PDB file of C-alpha atoms in Angstrom:
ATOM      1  CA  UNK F   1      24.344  22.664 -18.439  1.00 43.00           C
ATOM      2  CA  UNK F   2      22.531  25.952 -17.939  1.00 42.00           C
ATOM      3  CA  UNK F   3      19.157  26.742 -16.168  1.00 41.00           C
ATOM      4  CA  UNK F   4      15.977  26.230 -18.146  1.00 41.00           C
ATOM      5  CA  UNK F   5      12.970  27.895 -17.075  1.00 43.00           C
ATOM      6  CA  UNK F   6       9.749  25.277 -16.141  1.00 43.00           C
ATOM      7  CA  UNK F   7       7.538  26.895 -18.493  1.00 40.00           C
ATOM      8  CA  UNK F   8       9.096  24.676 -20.711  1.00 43.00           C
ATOM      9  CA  UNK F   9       7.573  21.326 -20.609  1.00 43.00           C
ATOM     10  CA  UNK F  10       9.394  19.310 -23.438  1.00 49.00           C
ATOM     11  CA  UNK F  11      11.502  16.438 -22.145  1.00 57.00           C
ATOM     12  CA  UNK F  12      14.963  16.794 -23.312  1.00 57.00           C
ATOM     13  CA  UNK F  13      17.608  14.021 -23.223  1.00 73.00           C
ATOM     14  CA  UNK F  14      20.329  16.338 -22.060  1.00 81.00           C
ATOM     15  CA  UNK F  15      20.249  17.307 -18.302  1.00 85.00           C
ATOM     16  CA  UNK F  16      18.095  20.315 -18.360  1.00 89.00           C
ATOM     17  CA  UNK F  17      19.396  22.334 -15.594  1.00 92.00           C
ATOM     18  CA  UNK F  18      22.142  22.102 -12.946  1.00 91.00           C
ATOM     19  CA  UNK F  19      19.856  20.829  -9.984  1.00 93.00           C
ATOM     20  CA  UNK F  20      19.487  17.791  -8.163  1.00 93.00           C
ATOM     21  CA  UNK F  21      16.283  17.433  -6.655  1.00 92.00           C
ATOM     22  CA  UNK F  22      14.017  15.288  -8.896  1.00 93.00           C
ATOM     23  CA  UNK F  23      10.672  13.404  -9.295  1.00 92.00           C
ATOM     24  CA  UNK F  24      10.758  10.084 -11.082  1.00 90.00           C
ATOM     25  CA  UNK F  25       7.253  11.098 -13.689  1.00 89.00           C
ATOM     26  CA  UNK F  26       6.829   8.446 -15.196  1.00 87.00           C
ATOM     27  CA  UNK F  27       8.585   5.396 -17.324  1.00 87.00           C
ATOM     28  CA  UNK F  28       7.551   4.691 -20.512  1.00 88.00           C
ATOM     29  CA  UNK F  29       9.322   2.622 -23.649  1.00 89.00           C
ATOM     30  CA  UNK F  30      12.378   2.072 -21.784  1.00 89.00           C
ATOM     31  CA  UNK F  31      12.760   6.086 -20.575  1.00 91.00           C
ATOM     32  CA  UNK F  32      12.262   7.913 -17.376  1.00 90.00           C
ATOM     33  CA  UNK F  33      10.795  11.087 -17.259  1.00 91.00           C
ATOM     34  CA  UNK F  34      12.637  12.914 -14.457  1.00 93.00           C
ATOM     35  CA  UNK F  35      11.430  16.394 -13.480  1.00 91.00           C
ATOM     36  CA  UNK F  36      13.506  19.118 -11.576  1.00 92.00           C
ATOM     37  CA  UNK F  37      11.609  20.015  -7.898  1.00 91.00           C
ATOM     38  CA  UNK F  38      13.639  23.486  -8.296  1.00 91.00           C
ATOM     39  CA  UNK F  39      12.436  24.632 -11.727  1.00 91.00           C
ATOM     40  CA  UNK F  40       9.960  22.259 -13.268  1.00 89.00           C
ATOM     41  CA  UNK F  41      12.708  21.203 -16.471  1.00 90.00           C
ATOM     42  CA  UNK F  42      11.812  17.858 -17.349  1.00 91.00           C
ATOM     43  CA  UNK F  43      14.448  15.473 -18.473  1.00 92.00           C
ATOM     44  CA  UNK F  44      14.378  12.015 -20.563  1.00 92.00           C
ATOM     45  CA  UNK F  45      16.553   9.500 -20.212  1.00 90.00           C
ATOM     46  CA  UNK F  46      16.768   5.497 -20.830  1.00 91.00           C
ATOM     47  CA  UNK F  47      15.266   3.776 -17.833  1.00 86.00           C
ATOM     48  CA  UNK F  48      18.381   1.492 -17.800  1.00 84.00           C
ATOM     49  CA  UNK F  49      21.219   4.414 -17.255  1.00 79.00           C
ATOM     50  CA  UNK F  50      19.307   6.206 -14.140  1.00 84.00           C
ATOM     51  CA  UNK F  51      22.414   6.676 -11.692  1.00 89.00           C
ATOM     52  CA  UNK F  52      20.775   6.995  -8.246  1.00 90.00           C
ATOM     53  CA  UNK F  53      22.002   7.819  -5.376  1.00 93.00           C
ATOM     54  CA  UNK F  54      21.530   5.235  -2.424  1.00 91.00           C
ATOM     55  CA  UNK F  55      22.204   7.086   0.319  1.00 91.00           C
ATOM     56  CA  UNK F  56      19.844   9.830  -0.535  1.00 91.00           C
ATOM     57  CA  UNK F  57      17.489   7.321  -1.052  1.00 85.00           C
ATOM     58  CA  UNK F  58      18.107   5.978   2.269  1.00 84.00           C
ATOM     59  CA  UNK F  59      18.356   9.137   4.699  1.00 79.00           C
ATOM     60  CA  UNK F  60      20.040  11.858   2.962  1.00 83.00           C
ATOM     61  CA  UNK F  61      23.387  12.259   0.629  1.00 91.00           C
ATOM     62  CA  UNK F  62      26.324  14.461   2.564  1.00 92.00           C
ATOM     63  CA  UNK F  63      27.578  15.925  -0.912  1.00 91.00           C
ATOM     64  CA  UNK F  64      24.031  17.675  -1.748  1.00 85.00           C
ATOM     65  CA  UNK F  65      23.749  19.334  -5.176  1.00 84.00           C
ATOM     66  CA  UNK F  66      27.534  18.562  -5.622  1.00 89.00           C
ATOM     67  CA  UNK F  67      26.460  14.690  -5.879  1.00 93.00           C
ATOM     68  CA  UNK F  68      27.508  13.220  -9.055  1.00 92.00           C
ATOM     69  CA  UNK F  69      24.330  10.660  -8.713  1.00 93.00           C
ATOM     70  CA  UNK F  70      20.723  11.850  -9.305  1.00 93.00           C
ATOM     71  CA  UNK F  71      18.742  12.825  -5.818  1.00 93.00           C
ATOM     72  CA  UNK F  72      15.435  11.199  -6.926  1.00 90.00           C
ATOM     73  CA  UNK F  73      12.925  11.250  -4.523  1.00 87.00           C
ATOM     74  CA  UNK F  74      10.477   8.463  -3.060  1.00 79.00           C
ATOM     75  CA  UNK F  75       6.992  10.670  -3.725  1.00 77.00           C
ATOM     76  CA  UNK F  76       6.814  12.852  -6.275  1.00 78.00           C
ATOM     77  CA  UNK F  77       4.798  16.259  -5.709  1.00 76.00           C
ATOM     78  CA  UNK F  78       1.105  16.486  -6.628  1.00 79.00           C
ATOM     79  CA  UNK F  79      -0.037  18.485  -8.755  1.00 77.00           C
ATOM     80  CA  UNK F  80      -1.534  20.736  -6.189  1.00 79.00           C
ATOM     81  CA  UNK F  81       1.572  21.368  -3.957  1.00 81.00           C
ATOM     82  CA  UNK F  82       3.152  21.882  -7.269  1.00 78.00           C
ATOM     83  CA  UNK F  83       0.630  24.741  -8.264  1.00 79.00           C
ATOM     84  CA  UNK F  84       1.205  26.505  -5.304  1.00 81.00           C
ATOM     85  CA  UNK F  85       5.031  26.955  -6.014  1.00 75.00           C
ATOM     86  CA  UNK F  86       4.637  27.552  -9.610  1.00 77.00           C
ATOM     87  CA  UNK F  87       1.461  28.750 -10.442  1.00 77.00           C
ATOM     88  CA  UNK F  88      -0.503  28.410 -13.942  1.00 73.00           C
ATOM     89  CA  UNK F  89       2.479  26.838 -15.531  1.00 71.00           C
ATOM     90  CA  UNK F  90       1.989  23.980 -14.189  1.00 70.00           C
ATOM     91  CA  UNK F  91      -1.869  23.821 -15.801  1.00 70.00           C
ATOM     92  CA  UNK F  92      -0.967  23.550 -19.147  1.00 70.00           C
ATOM     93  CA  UNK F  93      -2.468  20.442 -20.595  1.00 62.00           C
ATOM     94  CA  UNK F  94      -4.164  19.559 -17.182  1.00 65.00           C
ATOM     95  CA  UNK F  95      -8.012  18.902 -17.112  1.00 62.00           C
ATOM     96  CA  UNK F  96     -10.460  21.477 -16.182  1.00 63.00           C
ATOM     97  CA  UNK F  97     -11.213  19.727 -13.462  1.00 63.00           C
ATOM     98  CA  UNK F  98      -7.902  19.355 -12.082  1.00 61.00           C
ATOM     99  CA  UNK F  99      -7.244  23.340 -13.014  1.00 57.00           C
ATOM    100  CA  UNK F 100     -10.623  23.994 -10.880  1.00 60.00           C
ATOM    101  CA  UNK F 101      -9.668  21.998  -7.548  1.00 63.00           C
ATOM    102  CA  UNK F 102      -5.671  23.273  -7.964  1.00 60.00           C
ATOM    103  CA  UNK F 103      -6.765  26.673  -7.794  1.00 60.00           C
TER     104      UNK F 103
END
């Protein structure tokens, strides 16, 4: 389970790095597209086996990164707070328009 860079952007079905701070992208066909807050990897799994963890959900998880569950968050970030962290990267295969107001 090693650390993948976010420049990466193809969904993989095995956990793509060792963090657990995600956004829930989208569902789609019975998968989740999860993507890492910390590095961008994006990770595809069936919609059915997404372990979550309730008390992060809730208020926040006491075991942190060490949780066993996924820490997926509520609201995922925009596109523009996203840009600011990451720079181009996150671009590719956005609109001109959305390129234009990000930067």
């Amino acid at each position: 389970m090693g650390h993948t860079s976010g420049s990466d952007d193809s969904e993989h079905n095995e956990r793509p790095c060792c963090h657990n701070d995600w956004d829930d992208v989208r569902t789609r066909k019975g998968f989740k597209v999860l993507r890492c807050r910390i590095c961008q990897g994006r990770w595809k799994i069936p919609s059915c086996s997404v372990p979550r963890c309730m008390p992060f959900l809730h208020s926040n998880c006491k075991r942190g990164e060490a949780c066993m569950l996924l820490h997926v968050r509520r609201r995922k970030t925009t596109i523009y707070e996203r840009y600011e962290q990451f720079g181009n990267k996150v671009l590719k295969g956005c609109s001109r328009e959305i390129k234009k107001e990000a930067k």
